[in-house]
mmCIF file of C-alpha atoms in Angstrom:
data_model
loop_
_atom_site.group_PDB
_atom_site.id
_atom_site.type_symbol
_atom_site.label_atom_id
_atom_site.label_comp_id
_atom_site.label_asym_id
_atom_site.label_seq_id
_atom_site.Cartn_x
_atom_site.Cartn_y
_atom_site.Cartn_z
ATOM 1 C CA LEU A 1 9.518 9.592 -14.264
ATOM 2 C CA LEU A 2 10.390 7.316 -17.243
ATOM 3 C CA PHE A 3 11.443 4.511 -14.520
ATOM 4 C CA ASN A 4 8.207 4.910 -12.693
ATOM 5 C CA MET A 5 6.281 4.719 -15.618
ATOM 6 C CA LEU A 6 8.090 1.326 -16.269
ATOM 7 C CA TYR A 7 7.123 0.105 -12.874
ATOM 8 C CA LEU A 8 3.528 1.376 -13.065
ATOM 9 C CA PHE A 9 3.584 -0.694 -16.457
ATOM 10 C CA LEU A 10 4.635 -3.941 -14.726
ATOM 11 C CA PHE A 11 2.185 -3.665 -12.160
ATOM 12 C CA ILE A 12 -0.718 -3.074 -14.779
ATOM 13 C CA VAL A 13 0.581 -6.056 -16.544
ATOM 14 C CA SER A 14 0.670 -8.426 -13.582
ATOM 15 C CA ILE A 15 -3.341 -7.531 -12.872
ATOM 16 C CA LEU A 16 -3.871 -7.996 -16.717
ATOM 17 C CA PHE A 17 -2.273 -11.689 -16.876
ATOM 18 C CA TYR A 18 -4.305 -12.775 -13.630
ATOM 19 C CA VAL A 19 -7.525 -11.079 -15.061
ATOM 20 C CA ILE A 20 -6.896 -12.920 -18.608
ATOM 21 C CA THR A 21 -5.392 -15.889 -17.689
ATOM 22 C CA SER A 22 -6.286 -16.307 -13.841
ATOM 23 C CA SER A 23 -2.872 -17.459 -13.134
ATOM 24 C CA PHE A 24 -2.096 -16.572 -10.015
ATOM 25 C CA SER A 25 1.495 -17.607 -10.203
ATOM 26 C CA LEU A 26 2.229 -15.118 -12.783
ATOM 27 C CA PHE A 27 0.464 -12.386 -10.913
ATOM 28 C CA ILE A 28 2.582 -13.170 -8.228
ATOM 29 C CA LEU A 29 5.705 -13.015 -10.276
ATOM 30 C CA PHE A 30 5.273 -9.840 -11.967
ATOM 31 C CA LEU A 31 4.066 -8.236 -8.559
ATOM 32 C CA LEU A 32 6.841 -9.298 -6.724
ATOM 33 C CA LEU A 33 9.223 -7.637 -9.675
ATOM 34 C CA TYR A 34 7.492 -4.560 -9.341
ATOM 35 C CA LEU A 35 7.588 -4.294 -5.404
ATOM 36 C CA CYS A 36 11.351 -4.797 -5.927
ATOM 37 C CA LEU A 37 11.947 -2.304 -7.878
ATOM 38 C CA SER A 38 9.600 -0.037 -6.569
ATOM 39 C CA PHE A 39 11.160 -0.544 -2.978
ATOM 40 C CA PHE A 40 14.775 0.213 -4.124
ATOM 41 C CA SER A 41 13.392 3.405 -6.156
ATOM 42 C CA HIS A 42 11.323 5.008 -3.050
ATOM 43 C CA PHE A 43 13.145 3.821 -0.007
ATOM 44 C CA PHE A 44 14.647 6.916 1.199
ATOM 45 C CA PHE A 45 11.174 8.558 0.387
ATOM 46 C CA PHE A 46 9.294 6.471 2.811
ATOM 47 C CA PHE A 47 12.007 5.756 5.601
ATOM 48 C CA LYS A 48 13.499 9.182 5.696
ATOM 49 C CA GLN A 49 10.735 11.998 6.089
ATOM 50 C CA LYS A 50 12.237 15.791 5.844
ATOM 51 C CA THR A 51 9.761 17.352 7.734
ATOM 52 C CA ALA A 52 7.387 17.449 11.211
ATOM 53 C CA TYR A 53 4.468 17.871 8.831
ATOM 54 C CA GLU A 54 5.587 14.850 6.483
ATOM 55 C CA MET A 55 5.991 12.872 9.662
ATOM 56 C CA LEU A 56 2.105 13.679 10.713
ATOM 57 C CA ARG A 57 0.668 11.173 7.811
ATOM 58 C CA SER A 58 3.173 8.560 8.144
ATOM 59 C CA LEU A 59 2.464 8.181 11.943
ATOM 60 C CA VAL A 60 -1.054 7.830 11.525
ATOM 61 C CA GLY A 61 -0.088 5.226 8.741
ATOM 62 C CA SER A 62 2.219 3.490 11.236
ATOM 63 C CA GLU A 63 -0.197 3.405 13.755
ATOM 64 C CA MET A 64 -2.818 2.080 11.560
ATOM 65 C CA CYS A 65 -0.167 -0.681 10.129
ATOM 66 C CA ILE A 66 -0.002 -2.286 13.918
ATOM 67 C CA ARG A 67 -4.170 -2.632 13.809
ATOM 68 C CA ASP A 68 -4.040 -3.789 10.158
ATOM 69 C CA ARG A 69 -1.650 -6.964 11.277
ATOM 70 C CA CYS A 70 -3.609 -7.793 14.312
ATOM 71 C CA PHE A 71 -7.280 -7.974 12.076
ATOM 72 C CA GLY A 72 -5.019 -9.985 9.732
ATOM 73 C CA VAL A 73 -4.048 -12.300 12.774
ATOM 74 C CA ILE A 74 -7.325 -12.747 13.663
ATOM 75 C CA VAL A 75 -8.550 -13.724 10.104
ATOM 76 C CA GLY A 76 -5.616 -15.538 9.092
ATOM 77 C CA GLY A 77 -5.369 -17.623 12.299
ATOM 78 C CA GLY A 78 -8.976 -18.741 12.137
ATOM 79 C CA LEU A 79 -9.883 -17.055 15.488
ATOM 80 C CA TYR A 80 -12.972 -15.664 14.238
ATOM 81 C CA VAL A 81 -14.562 -19.205 14.604
ATOM 82 C CA TRP A 82 -15.380 -18.348 18.174
ATOM 83 C CA PHE A 83 -16.436 -15.189 17.828
ATOM 84 C CA ASP A 84 -20.275 -14.038 18.541
ATOM 85 C CA ARG A 85 -21.991 -10.507 18.120
ATOM 86 C CA MET A 86 -20.206 -9.019 21.090
ATOM 87 C CA HIS A 87 -16.746 -10.336 20.190
ATOM 88 C CA TYR A 88 -16.903 -8.810 16.519
ATOM 89 C CA MET A 89 -17.842 -5.448 18.044
ATOM 90 C CA LEU A 90 -15.048 -5.400 20.858
ATOM 91 C CA VAL A 91 -12.528 -6.654 18.067
ATOM 92 C CA CYS A 92 -13.651 -4.002 15.312
ATOM 93 C CA GLY A 93 -14.550 -1.335 17.745
ATOM 94 C CA GLY A 94 -11.506 -1.987 19.892
ATOM 95 C CA LEU A 95 -9.088 -1.516 16.592
ATOM 96 C CA ALA A 96 -10.788 1.751 15.678
ATOM 97 C CA LEU A 97 -10.773 3.262 19.131
ATOM 98 C CA PRO A 98 -7.274 4.315 19.146
ATOM 99 C CA LEU A 99 -7.521 6.397 16.176
ATOM 100 C CA TYR A 100 -10.704 7.847 17.691
ATOM 101 C CA LEU A 101 -9.116 8.749 20.818
ATOM 102 C CA GLN A 102 -5.710 9.812 19.410
ATOM 103 C CA PRO A 103 -6.574 13.635 18.642
ATOM 104 C CA VAL A 104 -8.024 13.819 22.362
ATOM 105 C CA VAL A 105 -5.828 11.912 24.680
ATOM 106 C CA ALA A 106 -2.324 11.728 22.361
ATOM 107 C CA PRO A 107 -1.951 14.370 20.195
ATOM 108 C CA TRP A 108 1.290 14.606 20.542
ATOM 109 C CA ILE A 109 1.898 11.698 18.390
ATOM 110 C CA THR A 110 1.425 13.808 15.596
ATOM 111 C CA GLY A 111 2.942 17.018 16.805
ATOM 112 C CA GLU A 112 -0.282 18.798 17.376
ATOM 113 C CA ALA A 113 -0.353 19.030 21.208
ATOM 114 C CA HIS A 114 -0.209 22.786 20.981
ATOM 115 C CA LEU A 115 -3.107 23.350 18.578
ATOM 116 C CA PRO A 116 -6.941 23.217 19.770
ATOM 117 C CA LEU A 117 -8.682 20.211 19.121
ATOM 118 C CA LEU A 118 -10.786 21.258 16.281
ATOM 119 C CA GLU A 119 -7.752 22.637 14.468
ATOM 120 C CA ARG A 120 -5.855 19.462 14.758
ATOM 121 C CA TYR A 121 -5.193 17.747 11.470
ATOM 122 C CA CYS A 122 -5.579 14.230 13.219
ATOM 123 C CA PHE A 123 -9.003 15.402 14.386
ATOM 124 C CA LYS A 124 -10.055 16.693 11.037
ATOM 125 C CA ALA A 125 -8.827 13.616 9.160
ATOM 126 C CA ASN A 126 -10.687 11.166 11.597
ATOM 127 C CA LEU A 127 -13.561 13.121 10.787
ATOM 128 C CA TRP A 128 -13.212 12.956 7.337
ATOM 129 C CA LEU A 129 -12.720 9.607 6.927
ATOM 130 C CA ALA A 130 -15.654 8.720 9.537
ATOM 131 C CA ILE A 131 -18.043 10.389 7.507
ATOM 132 C CA PHE A 132 -16.699 8.804 4.392
ATOM 133 C CA GLY A 133 -16.407 5.178 5.819
ATOM 134 C CA PHE A 134 -20.101 5.698 7.185
ATOM 135 C CA VAL A 135 -21.741 6.569 4.035
ATOM 136 C CA GLY A 136 -19.701 3.884 2.510
ATOM 137 C CA ASN A 137 -21.038 1.234 4.769
ATOM 138 C CA TYR A 138 -24.514 2.506 5.100
ATOM 139 C CA TRP A 139 -24.712 2.979 1.412
ATOM 140 C CA TYR A 140 -22.083 1.549 -0.927
ATOM 141 C CA THR A 141 -22.669 -2.017 0.501
ATOM 142 C CA HIS A 142 -26.015 -2.359 -0.818
ATOM 143 C CA TYR A 143 -24.082 -2.182 -4.129
ATOM 144 C CA PHE A 144 -22.160 -5.159 -3.645
ATOM 145 C CA TYR A 145 -24.734 -6.915 -2.160
ATOM 146 C CA SER A 146 -26.930 -6.319 -5.466
ATOM 147 C CA VAL A 147 -24.281 -5.880 -8.212
ATOM 148 C CA LEU A 148 -21.873 -8.440 -7.012
ATOM 149 C CA GLN A 149 -24.006 -10.515 -4.889
ATOM 150 C CA ALA A 150 -21.682 -10.340 -2.006
ATOM 151 C CA SER A 151 -22.851 -11.370 1.607
ATOM 152 C CA TYR A 152 -21.823 -10.961 5.306
ATOM 153 C CA THR A 153 -22.887 -14.044 6.937
ATOM 154 C CA MET A 154 -21.022 -13.711 10.458
ATOM 155 C CA PRO A 155 -23.108 -12.770 13.826
ATOM 156 C CA SER A 156 -23.595 -8.983 14.254
ATOM 157 C CA TRP A 157 -26.077 -6.572 15.167
ATOM 158 C CA ASP A 158 -26.924 -4.513 12.083
ATOM 159 C CA LEU A 159 -27.393 -0.996 10.695
ATOM 160 C CA ASN A 160 -29.322 -0.789 7.613
ATOM 161 C CA GLY A 161 -28.680 -4.517 6.684
ATOM 162 C CA VAL A 162 -24.950 -4.114 7.303
ATOM 163 C CA PRO A 163 -22.939 -5.378 10.469
ATOM 164 C CA ILE A 164 -21.893 -2.527 12.724
ATOM 165 C CA PRO A 165 -18.453 -3.891 13.343
ATOM 166 C CA MET A 166 -17.631 -3.262 9.590
ATOM 167 C CA PHE A 167 -18.147 0.672 10.174
ATOM 168 C CA PHE A 168 -15.222 0.481 12.831
ATOM 169 C CA ALA A 169 -13.189 -1.970 10.630
ATOM 170 C CA THR A 170 -13.809 0.409 7.386
ATOM 171 C CA HIS A 171 -12.254 3.383 9.618
ATOM 172 C CA PHE A 172 -8.965 1.700 10.548
ATOM 173 C CA TYR A 173 -8.629 0.178 6.958
ATOM 174 C CA PHE A 174 -9.466 3.642 5.371
ATOM 175 C CA THR A 175 -7.059 5.391 7.579
ATOM 176 C CA PHE A 176 -4.042 3.189 6.394
ATOM 177 C CA TYR A 177 -5.040 3.628 2.574
ATOM 178 C CA HIS A 178 -5.498 7.375 2.818
ATOM 179 C CA ALA A 179 -2.172 7.673 4.766
ATOM 180 C CA ALA A 180 -0.507 5.830 1.971
ATOM 181 C CA SER A 181 -2.092 7.600 -0.858
ATOM 182 C CA ASN A 182 -0.838 10.909 0.595
ATOM 183 C CA LEU A 183 2.812 9.762 0.933
ATOM 184 C CA VAL A 184 2.383 8.639 -2.995
ATOM 185 C CA LEU A 185 0.906 11.499 -4.457
ATOM 186 C CA ARG A 186 3.111 13.781 -2.598
ATOM 187 C CA LYS A 187 6.075 11.990 -3.841
ATOM 188 C CA VAL A 188 4.684 12.970 -7.371
ATOM 189 C CA TYR A 189 3.983 16.415 -6.715
ATOM 190 C CA THR A 190 7.192 17.315 -4.949
ATOM 191 C CA THR A 191 9.470 15.320 -7.488
ATOM 192 C CA TYR A 192 8.376 16.361 -10.822
ATOM 193 C CA VAL A 193 7.677 19.912 -12.332
ATOM 194 C CA ASP A 194 4.199 20.561 -12.769
ATOM 195 C CA THR A 195 3.632 19.814 -16.253
ATOM 196 C CA CYS A 196 1.149 17.846 -18.158
ATOM 197 C CA PRO A 197 3.317 14.627 -18.043
ATOM 198 C CA ARG A 198 3.280 14.859 -14.400
ATOM 199 C CA ALA A 199 -0.650 15.199 -14.117
ATOM 200 C CA LEU A 200 -1.147 12.328 -16.469
ATOM 201 C CA TYR A 201 1.132 10.482 -14.253
ATOM 202 C CA ALA A 202 -0.566 11.542 -11.233
ATOM 203 C CA VAL A 203 -4.000 10.368 -12.688
ATOM 204 C CA ALA A 204 -2.132 7.093 -13.491
ATOM 205 C CA ILE A 205 -1.007 6.702 -9.724
ATOM 206 C CA VAL A 206 -4.514 7.208 -8.487
ATOM 207 C CA LEU A 207 -6.263 4.792 -10.950
ATOM 208 C CA SER A 208 -3.485 1.886 -10.327
ATOM 209 C CA PHE A 209 -3.272 2.770 -6.827
ATOM 210 C CA SER A 210 -7.151 2.483 -6.095
ATOM 211 C CA TYR A 211 -7.527 -0.713 -7.953
ATOM 212 C CA THR A 212 -4.283 -2.097 -6.266
ATOM 213 C CA THR A 213 -6.030 -1.131 -2.880
ATOM 214 C CA ALA A 214 -9.094 -2.649 -3.656
ATOM 215 C CA PHE A 215 -7.818 -5.888 -5.307
ATOM 216 C CA MET A 216 -5.649 -6.484 -2.555
ATOM 217 C CA GLU A 217 -8.002 -6.019 0.184
ATOM 218 C CA SER A 218 -10.590 -8.446 -2.038
ATOM 219 C CA LEU A 219 -7.725 -11.149 -2.242
ATOM 220 C CA THR A 220 -6.820 -11.032 1.425
ATOM 221 C CA ILE A 221 -10.303 -11.192 2.773
ATOM 222 C CA ALA A 222 -11.300 -14.237 0.759
ATOM 223 C CA ALA A 223 -9.828 -16.103 3.697
ATOM 224 C CA PHE A 224 -12.643 -15.130 5.549
ATOM 225 C CA PRO A 225 -15.673 -17.336 4.863
ATOM 226 C CA CYS A 226 -18.345 -15.059 6.614
ATOM 227 C CA TYR A 227 -17.683 -12.506 3.465
ATOM 228 C CA ASN A 228 -18.570 -14.241 0.204
ATOM 229 C CA PHE A 229 -19.331 -13.456 -3.269
ATOM 230 C CA ALA A 230 -21.460 -15.762 -5.639
ATOM 231 C CA ASP A 231 -18.575 -15.560 -8.209
ATOM 232 C CA THR A 232 -15.136 -15.011 -6.697
ATOM 233 C CA HIS A 233 -13.221 -14.555 -9.802
ATOM 234 C CA MET A 234 -16.014 -11.641 -10.637
ATOM 235 C CA ALA A 235 -15.066 -9.968 -7.332
ATOM 236 C CA TYR A 236 -11.348 -10.096 -8.021
ATOM 237 C CA THR A 237 -11.681 -8.299 -11.162
ATOM 238 C CA LEU A 238 -14.997 -6.439 -11.718
ATOM 239 C CA GLY A 239 -15.279 -6.119 -7.962
ATOM 240 C CA SER A 240 -12.174 -4.531 -7.442
ATOM 241 C CA ALA A 241 -12.623 -2.074 -9.946
ATOM 242 C CA PHE A 242 -15.994 -1.491 -8.894
ATOM 243 C CA TYR A 243 -14.575 -0.933 -5.128
ATOM 244 C CA GLY A 244 -11.706 1.052 -6.653
ATOM 245 C CA ILE A 245 -14.231 3.904 -7.764
ATOM 246 C CA TYR A 246 -14.263 4.763 -4.005
ATOM 247 C CA PHE A 247 -10.635 5.684 -4.078
ATOM 248 C CA ILE A 248 -10.406 7.152 -7.419
ATOM 249 C CA VAL A 249 -12.523 9.919 -6.029
ATOM 250 C CA SER A 250 -11.252 9.855 -2.389
ATOM 251 C CA PHE A 251 -7.595 9.875 -2.655
ATOM 252 C CA PRO A 252 -7.001 12.794 -4.506
ATOM 253 C CA MET A 253 -9.993 14.704 -2.431
ATOM 254 C CA PHE A 254 -8.217 13.668 1.267
ATOM 255 C CA LEU A 255 -4.724 14.844 -0.293
ATOM 256 C CA ARG A 256 -6.511 18.527 -0.560
ATOM 257 C CA MET A 257 -6.796 18.921 3.250
ATOM 258 C CA ASP A 258 -4.076 21.054 4.812
ATOM 259 C CA GLU A 259 -1.571 20.005 2.567
ATOM 260 C CA PRO A 260 1.055 22.434 1.755
ATOM 261 C CA LYS A 261 2.381 23.694 -1.657
ATOM 262 C CA PRO A 262 3.565 22.143 -4.398
ATOM 263 C CA SER A 263 1.585 19.003 -3.266
ATOM 264 C CA GLY A 264 -1.626 21.275 -2.404
ATOM 265 C CA THR A 265 -3.049 24.722 -2.242
ATOM 266 C CA GLY A 266 -1.687 25.298 1.496
ATOM 267 C CA ASP A 267 -4.987 26.053 2.759
ATOM 268 C CA ILE A 268 -5.867 24.940 6.345
ATOM 269 C CA PHE A 269 -9.180 23.302 6.491
ATOM 270 C CA SER A 270 -11.731 23.898 9.288
ATOM 271 C CA TRP A 271 -13.379 20.905 10.892
ATOM 272 C CA LYS A 272 -16.740 22.378 8.975
ATOM 273 C CA GLN A 273 -14.819 22.338 5.701
ATOM 274 C CA ALA A 274 -13.546 19.026 6.313
ATOM 275 C CA MET A 275 -17.266 17.649 6.901
ATOM 276 C CA ILE A 276 -18.299 19.286 3.760
ATOM 277 C CA GLU A 277 -15.614 18.047 1.528
ATOM 278 C CA ALA A 278 -16.209 14.489 3.211
ATOM 279 C CA CYS A 279 -19.806 14.580 2.214
ATOM 280 C CA ALA A 280 -18.997 15.840 -1.442
ATOM 281 C CA THR A 281 -16.866 13.171 -1.890
ATOM 282 C CA SER A 282 -19.373 10.595 -0.461
ATOM 283 C CA MET A 283 -21.862 11.957 -3.121
ATOM 284 C CA ILE A 284 -19.473 11.722 -5.842
ATOM 285 C CA VAL A 285 -18.610 8.301 -5.226
ATOM 286 C CA LEU A 286 -22.510 7.532 -4.748
ATOM 287 C CA CYS A 287 -23.094 8.752 -8.166
ATOM 288 C CA LEU A 288 -20.383 6.967 -9.932
ATOM 289 C CA LEU A 289 -21.354 3.755 -8.457
ATOM 290 C CA ASP A 290 -24.823 4.233 -9.538
ATOM 291 C CA PHE A 291 -23.716 5.283 -13.248
ATOM 292 C CA VAL A 292 -21.757 2.010 -13.311
ATOM 293 C CA ARG A 293 -24.695 -0.042 -11.991
ATOM 294 C CA ILE A 294 -27.034 1.372 -14.667
ATOM 295 C CA GLY A 295 -24.762 1.718 -17.525
ATOM 296 C CA VAL A 296 -22.679 -1.626 -16.950
ATOM 297 C CA THR A 297 -24.589 -4.031 -15.504
ATOM 298 C CA GLY A 298 -28.302 -2.930 -15.727
ATOM 299 C CA ILE A 299 -28.861 -4.754 -12.294
ATOM 300 C CA ASP A 300 -31.590 -3.004 -10.169
ATOM 301 C CA LEU A 301 -30.589 -1.802 -6.448
ATOM 302 C CA THR A 302 -32.186 -3.421 -3.764
ATOM 303 C CA MET A 303 -32.187 -2.248 -0.292
ATOM 304 C CA ALA A 304 -33.088 -4.874 2.179
ATOM 305 C CA GLN A 305 -32.916 -4.039 6.110
ATOM 306 C CA SER A 306 -31.908 -7.509 6.876
ATOM 307 C CA ARG A 307 -29.309 -9.693 5.810
ATOM 308 C CA PRO A 308 -30.444 -13.494 4.187
ATOM 309 C CA CYS A 309 -28.776 -15.077 6.902
ATOM 310 C CA LYS A 310 -31.059 -13.045 9.709
ATOM 311 C CA LEU A 311 -33.975 -14.874 8.071
ATOM 312 C CA ASP A 312 -32.271 -18.191 7.047
ATOM 313 C CA ALA A 313 -30.155 -19.795 9.751
ATOM 314 C CA SER A 314 -28.511 -22.271 7.083
ATOM 315 C CA GLN A 315 -26.757 -19.239 5.342
ATOM 316 C CA THR A 316 -25.149 -18.097 8.619
ATOM 317 C CA CYS A 317 -21.489 -18.825 8.637
ATOM 318 C CA ALA A 318 -19.608 -21.998 10.346
ATOM 319 C CA PRO A 319 -19.382 -22.696 12.907
ATOM 320 C CA PHE A 320 -22.730 -20.783 13.745
ATOM 321 C CA THR A 321 -24.963 -23.422 11.186
ATOM 322 C CA GLY A 322 -28.058 -23.726 12.901
ATOM 323 C CA GLY A 323 -28.243 -20.093 14.443
ATOM 324 C CA TYR A 324 -29.341 -16.572 13.132
ATOM 325 C CA CYS A 325 -26.684 -14.329 12.448
#
C-alpha cells in the first residue's frame, strides 16, 4: 500500500509540475517514472488473470484497445482531412459497431454464450455505457461549449448541437476507460484488507485515475484541429478537472454491476437495473457539473441547436474552409 501511495504521489507531482510551470518536459519525465514503477508493480495482475470472470473485463478492454488505436491512426496520420459527413459517421459508427454487436453475435468472446442475451454482462455493460455516453454528449457537451468555449468544427450531422459521430466515438472510448477502471479498482479491493486506509486509497485512485483519463484525452485530441478550445492551457488543467467529474462518479458506479466479493456486493444486475443505475449516474454527474459551473465559474449555460460553423462557414475546420460544417 505504501509503495502504491508513492506511485500515486509521483503521478500527482507530474500533473502539478505541468499545471504550475507549463513545462511539458518535466511532466513527461515524472510521468515516465511513474509508469515504469507502476508497470513493474502490477505486471502480473494485468497480464496473468486468474478466473474466467476476471477475463471478461480484460477482453472487453482488449477489444476496445484495437479500436482506440485505429482512431489514433486516423487523427495522428491526418487522414481526417479527406473526411466529409459520411466519412465521420462511417468511421466512428464502424468502430463502435463491434462493441454493440458482440453481445448478440459473439458472446463467446466474454464467455457468456450459455446465458440469455439480457443476462449477459457484455449486454448490460454496453447498455449502461450507451446511456451514460448519450447523456454525456446530449447534455454535458454544452457545458464544455459554455464553460471552456470548446467547439466541434468538422462536417457532420448533429443532434442537439453535437456531432452524431461523437456519440459513437464516446462509446468505444468509455468502454476502454471503464474496463480499465474496473481492473484497477478490483486490484485495490482484492489486495488490501477492508480498512479505512484502503477506502482512502480507493478514493485517491478514483480521483487520480479520473483526472488522468480526462487529461490524457485532452492532450491526445489536441492534434485534431476540428475540436478546439479558446484557451488550450485552461482546457488541459481546469478542463481536465471538469471532464474528470464524469469519471469520479461513473468509475465506482460502473464497478457495482455484477461485481463479485470482495470488490463488489456479488449482486447480479438485471438489464433494467443497469438502465436505472446508468440514468442515476448521469443525473449525479449533471448536477455536479452544474454546481461547478455556478459555484466556480459563474458562467451562464447556453444551449444552441446549431454549432457556430453551421452559421459561419469560415469557422469550419480546414480543409473545408468556404463550406458549412
